[in-house]
Amino acid sequence: MNKVTVEFFHDVICSFCFPMSYRMRQLQKMMPEVQIVHRSYALVKSERDFDEMFGSRAAAKAEILSHWEQANQNDDLHRFNISGMYQADFPFPTSLKALTACKAAYFTAGDAGYWDVFDALQHALFVQNRNIEERDIINDCIRQSGIDFATWEQHYNSDDTKEAVEKDLILAKQYGVHAVPCLIIEGKYRISGAQPLAQIIQAIGSAVETQEQTPPAGASCRLDGSKIKCD
């Protein structure tokens, strides 16, 4: 197979993006000809969105956590600390601060840096039950990733980085992405949801070599009307 570009749309707070990122790392090792480009997708842009979607931020946390068991079953390693998150005393985080941190990592160390920070932030939320909306927690994740912190901080505070996140959100709309995780192959073919690795590999091969239709959607987090749904 020739070089193929796969755009990986995801949100740091998306539970099904956690197992999907693990599978995409496996795919990258098995198919080095696949260039994975990371794209931001914001399920919750502001605190006000929680009120509009769920009635309150407290209600949002309770409903979102009800989907974690299904995501944990989808996860090959079953890493979710569900009981710990129920006990955590912070509200469920919004998307943009963490997504901006990831995009700043891209400008610091490319897609590899973005990916390392994305995984570190997801691990902090889903396994360690840390509030990834807090700057100190974000900073810890950046340092854990090994990228240059001073350079990252400059990009994190830059309007250009925030604009780059917004451009990803616009691109998602142009592609018709309404749920994450989602893969866009060569700008044309879509794989939706956290599907098994074998199915992802097959779908990429089929889309590129035979231009067959991509498979039905797998488990994902989406904006459905006024709510975030994970199924």
CSV table of C-alpha atoms in Angstrom, one decimal:
chain,number,residue,atom,x,y,z
A,1,MET,CA,0.0,0.0,0.0
A,2,ASN,CA,1.2,3.5,-0.8
A,3,LYS,CA,1.4,6.3,1.7
A,4,VAL,CA,-2.1,7.0,3.0
A,5,THR,CA,-3.3,9.9,5.2
A,6,VAL,CA,-5.8,9.2,8.0
A,7,GLU,CA,-7.2,12.1,9.9
A,8,PHE,CA,-8.0,11.1,13.5
A,9,PHE,CA,-10.8,13.3,15.0
A,10,HIS,CA,-11.1,13.0,18.7
A,11,ASP,CA,-11.8,14.8,22.0
A,12,VAL,CA,-9.8,14.5,25.2
A,13,ILE,CA,-13.0,14.0,27.2
A,14,CYS,CA,-14.4,11.4,24.8
A,15,SER,CA,-14.4,8.0,26.6
A,16,PHE,CA,-14.4,6.0,23.4
A,17,CYS,CA,-11.5,8.0,22.0
A,18,PHE,CA,-9.4,6.4,24.8
A,19,PRO,CA,-9.5,2.8,23.5
A,20,MET,CA,-9.4,4.1,19.9
A,21,SER,CA,-6.1,5.9,20.5
A,22,TYR,CA,-4.6,2.7,21.8
A,23,ARG,CA,-5.7,0.9,18.7
A,24,MET,CA,-4.4,3.6,16.4
A,25,ARG,CA,-1.0,3.3,18.0
A,26,GLN,CA,-1.0,-0.4,17.3
A,27,LEU,CA,-2.1,0.3,13.7
A,28,GLN,CA,0.8,2.7,13.3
A,29,LYS,CA,3.2,0.0,14.2
A,30,MET,CA,1.6,-2.5,11.9
A,31,MET,CA,1.1,-0.1,9.0
A,32,PRO,CA,3.9,2.5,9.0
A,33,GLU,CA,2.7,3.7,5.6
A,34,VAL,CA,-0.3,5.2,7.3
A,35,GLN,CA,0.2,8.9,8.2
A,36,ILE,CA,-2.0,9.7,11.2
A,37,VAL,CA,-3.0,13.4,11.5
A,38,HIS,CA,-4.6,14.4,14.7
A,39,ARG,CA,-7.7,16.6,14.6
A,40,SER,CA,-9.6,18.3,17.5
A,41,TYR,CA,-13.3,17.8,18.1
A,42,ALA,CA,-15.0,19.6,21.0
A,43,LEU,CA,-18.0,17.9,22.6
A,44,VAL,CA,-18.2,20.6,25.2
A,45,LYS,CA,-16.8,24.0,24.5
A,46,SER,CA,-17.9,25.9,27.6
A,47,GLU,CA,-19.4,25.4,31.1
A,48,ARG,CA,-22.6,26.8,29.7
A,49,ASP,CA,-22.9,23.9,27.3
A,50,PHE,CA,-23.2,21.5,30.3
A,51,ASP,CA,-26.2,23.5,31.6
A,52,GLU,CA,-27.9,23.6,28.2
A,53,MET,CA,-27.3,19.9,27.5
A,54,PHE,CA,-27.9,18.4,31.0
A,55,GLY,CA,-29.6,21.1,33.1
A,56,SER,CA,-26.5,21.4,35.3
A,57,ARG,CA,-22.8,20.5,35.4
A,58,ALA,CA,-23.4,18.0,38.2
A,59,ALA,CA,-26.1,16.3,36.2
A,60,ALA,CA,-23.7,16.2,33.3
A,61,LYS,CA,-21.1,14.3,35.3
A,62,ALA,CA,-23.6,11.7,36.5
A,63,GLU,CA,-25.0,11.0,33.0
A,64,ILE,CA,-21.6,11.0,31.3
A,65,LEU,CA,-20.2,8.5,33.8
A,66,SER,CA,-23.1,6.2,33.2
A,67,HIS,CA,-21.4,5.6,29.8
A,68,TRP,CA,-18.0,4.8,31.1
A,69,GLU,CA,-18.8,1.1,31.8
A,70,GLN,CA,-19.6,0.5,28.1
A,71,ALA,CA,-16.4,2.4,27.1
A,72,ASN,CA,-14.4,0.3,29.6
A,73,GLN,CA,-15.8,-2.9,28.0
A,74,ASN,CA,-14.8,-1.5,24.6
A,75,ASP,CA,-11.2,-0.8,25.9
A,76,ASP,CA,-8.8,-3.6,25.2
A,77,LEU,CA,-7.1,-3.0,28.5
A,78,HIS,CA,-10.1,-2.1,30.6
A,79,ARG,CA,-8.3,0.9,32.1
A,80,PHE,CA,-11.2,3.1,33.3
A,81,ASN,CA,-11.3,3.9,37.0
A,82,ILE,CA,-15.1,4.4,37.2
A,83,SER,CA,-15.5,4.3,40.9
A,84,GLY,CA,-12.7,6.7,41.4
A,85,MET,CA,-14.3,9.3,39.1
A,86,TYR,CA,-17.6,9.0,41.0
A,87,GLN,CA,-15.7,9.9,44.2
A,88,ALA,CA,-13.7,12.7,42.6
A,89,ASP,CA,-14.9,16.1,43.9
A,90,PHE,CA,-14.5,18.1,40.6
A,91,PRO,CA,-17.0,18.7,37.9
A,92,PHE,CA,-16.6,17.0,34.5
A,93,PRO,CA,-14.1,19.0,32.4
A,94,THR,CA,-14.9,20.9,29.2
A,95,SER,CA,-13.0,20.2,26.0
A,96,LEU,CA,-11.1,23.3,24.9
A,97,LYS,CA,-8.3,23.7,27.4
A,98,ALA,CA,-7.1,20.2,26.9
A,99,LEU,CA,-7.5,20.4,23.1
A,100,THR,CA,-5.5,23.6,23.1
A,101,ALA,CA,-2.8,21.9,25.1
A,102,CYS,CA,-2.7,19.1,22.5
A,103,LYS,CA,-2.6,21.5,19.6
A,104,ALA,CA,0.2,23.5,21.3
A,105,ALA,CA,2.1,20.2,21.6
A,106,TYR,CA,1.7,19.7,17.8
A,107,PHE,CA,3.3,23.1,17.2
A,108,THR,CA,6.1,22.1,19.6
A,109,ALA,CA,6.8,18.5,18.5
A,110,GLY,CA,4.5,17.6,15.6
A,111,ASP,CA,1.8,14.9,15.5
A,112,ALA,CA,3.9,12.6,17.8
A,113,GLY,CA,4.0,15.3,20.4
A,114,TYR,CA,0.2,15.9,20.1
A,115,TRP,CA,-0.4,12.2,20.4
A,116,ASP,CA,1.7,11.8,23.5
A,117,VAL,CA,0.0,14.8,25.2
A,118,PHE,CA,-3.5,13.6,24.2
A,119,ASP,CA,-2.8,10.1,25.7
A,120,ALA,CA,-1.3,11.6,28.8
A,121,LEU,CA,-4.4,13.9,29.4
A,122,GLN,CA,-6.8,11.0,28.7
A,123,HIS,CA,-4.9,8.7,31.1
A,124,ALA,CA,-5.0,11.5,33.7
A,125,LEU,CA,-8.8,11.8,33.4
A,126,PHE,CA,-10.0,8.2,32.8
A,127,VAL,CA,-7.4,6.3,35.0
A,128,GLN,CA,-6.1,8.7,37.5
A,129,ASN,CA,-9.3,10.8,37.8
A,130,ARG,CA,-7.5,14.1,37.7
A,131,ASN,CA,-9.2,17.4,36.6
A,132,ILE,CA,-7.6,18.0,33.2
A,133,GLU,CA,-9.2,21.4,33.1
A,134,GLU,CA,-6.8,22.6,35.7
A,135,ARG,CA,-3.6,24.2,34.4
A,136,ASP,CA,-1.4,22.4,37.0
A,137,ILE,CA,-2.7,19.1,35.8
A,138,ILE,CA,-2.2,20.0,32.2
A,139,ASN,CA,1.3,21.2,33.0
A,140,ASP,CA,2.1,17.8,34.6
A,141,CYS,CA,0.9,16.0,31.6
A,142,ILE,CA,3.1,18.1,29.3
A,143,ARG,CA,6.2,17.4,31.4
A,144,GLN,CA,5.4,13.7,31.4
A,145,SER,CA,5.2,13.7,27.6
A,146,GLY,CA,8.8,14.8,27.4
A,147,ILE,CA,8.3,17.7,25.0
A,148,ASP,CA,10.0,21.1,25.6
A,149,PHE,CA,7.8,22.8,28.2
A,150,ALA,CA,8.9,26.4,27.6
A,151,THR,CA,8.2,26.1,23.8
A,152,TRP,CA,4.8,24.4,24.5
A,153,GLU,CA,3.8,27.1,26.9
A,154,GLN,CA,4.4,29.8,24.3
A,155,HIS,CA,2.2,28.0,21.9
A,156,TYR,CA,-0.4,27.3,24.5
A,157,ASN,CA,-0.8,31.0,25.2
A,158,SER,CA,-0.8,31.9,21.5
A,159,ASP,CA,-4.0,32.9,19.6
A,160,ASP,CA,-2.7,31.1,16.6
A,161,THR,CA,-3.0,27.8,18.5
A,162,LYS,CA,-6.6,28.5,19.5
A,163,GLU,CA,-7.3,29.4,15.9
A,164,ALA,CA,-5.9,26.1,14.8
A,165,VAL,CA,-8.2,24.2,17.1
A,166,GLU,CA,-11.2,26.2,15.7
A,167,LYS,CA,-10.0,25.3,12.1
A,168,ASP,CA,-10.2,21.6,13.1
A,169,LEU,CA,-13.7,22.1,14.3
A,170,ILE,CA,-14.7,23.8,11.1
A,171,LEU,CA,-13.0,20.9,9.1
A,172,ALA,CA,-15.0,18.4,11.1
A,173,LYS,CA,-18.2,20.1,10.0
A,174,GLN,CA,-17.1,20.1,6.4
A,175,TYR,CA,-16.4,16.4,6.6
A,176,GLY,CA,-19.8,15.8,8.3
A,177,VAL,CA,-18.2,14.5,11.5
A,178,HIS,CA,-20.9,14.4,14.2
A,179,ALA,CA,-19.3,11.8,16.6
A,180,VAL,CA,-15.9,10.8,17.8
A,181,PRO,CA,-13.7,8.9,17.4
A,182,CYS,CA,-13.8,9.3,13.7
A,183,LEU,CA,-11.2,8.5,10.9
A,184,ILE,CA,-11.2,10.3,7.6
A,185,ILE,CA,-9.1,8.4,5.0
A,186,GLU,CA,-7.6,10.4,2.2
A,187,GLY,CA,-10.2,13.1,2.8
A,188,LYS,CA,-12.9,10.9,1.4
A,189,TYR,CA,-13.7,7.8,3.4
A,190,ARG,CA,-15.0,7.7,7.0
A,191,ILE,CA,-14.6,5.2,9.8
A,192,SER,CA,-16.8,6.1,12.7
A,193,GLY,CA,-16.5,4.9,16.3
A,194,ALA,CA,-14.1,2.8,18.3
A,195,GLN,CA,-14.1,-0.3,16.1
A,196,PRO,CA,-11.8,-3.4,16.5
A,197,LEU,CA,-8.3,-3.0,15.2
A,198,ALA,CA,-8.8,-5.7,12.6
A,199,GLN,CA,-11.8,-4.0,11.2
A,200,ILE,CA,-10.0,-0.6,11.1
A,201,ILE,CA,-7.1,-2.1,9.1
A,202,GLN,CA,-9.5,-3.8,6.7
A,203,ALA,CA,-11.5,-0.7,6.2
A,204,ILE,CA,-8.4,1.4,5.5
A,205,GLY,CA,-7.2,-1.2,3.0
A,206,SER,CA,-10.6,-1.4,1.3
A,207,ALA,CA,-11.1,2.3,1.1
A,208,VAL,CA,-7.7,2.9,-0.4
A,209,GLU,CA,-7.3,-0.1,-2.7
A,210,THR,CA,-10.8,-0.9,-3.8
A,211,GLN,CA,-12.7,2.3,-2.8
A,212,GLU,CA,-15.4,0.1,-1.1
A,213,GLN,CA,-17.8,1.7,1.4
A,214,THR,CA,-16.5,2.0,4.9
A,215,PRO,CA,-18.1,-0.1,7.7
A,216,PRO,CA,-21.1,0.8,9.9
A,217,ALA,CA,-20.4,3.2,12.8
A,218,GLY,CA,-18.9,1.7,16.0
A,219,ALA,CA,-19.2,3.0,19.6
A,220,SER,CA,-18.6,6.8,19.9
A,221,CYS,CA,-19.4,10.0,21.7
A,222,ARG,CA,-21.6,12.4,19.8
A,223,LEU,CA,-23.8,15.5,20.1
A,224,ASP,CA,-27.3,14.3,19.7
A,225,GLY,CA,-29.7,17.2,19.7
A,226,SER,CA,-28.9,18.9,23.0
A,227,LYS,CA,-27.1,16.0,24.7
A,228,ILE,CA,-23.8,14.2,24.6
A,229,LYS,CA,-24.5,10.5,23.8
A,230,CYS,CA,-22.0,7.7,24.1
A,231,ASP,CA,-23.1,4.4,22.5
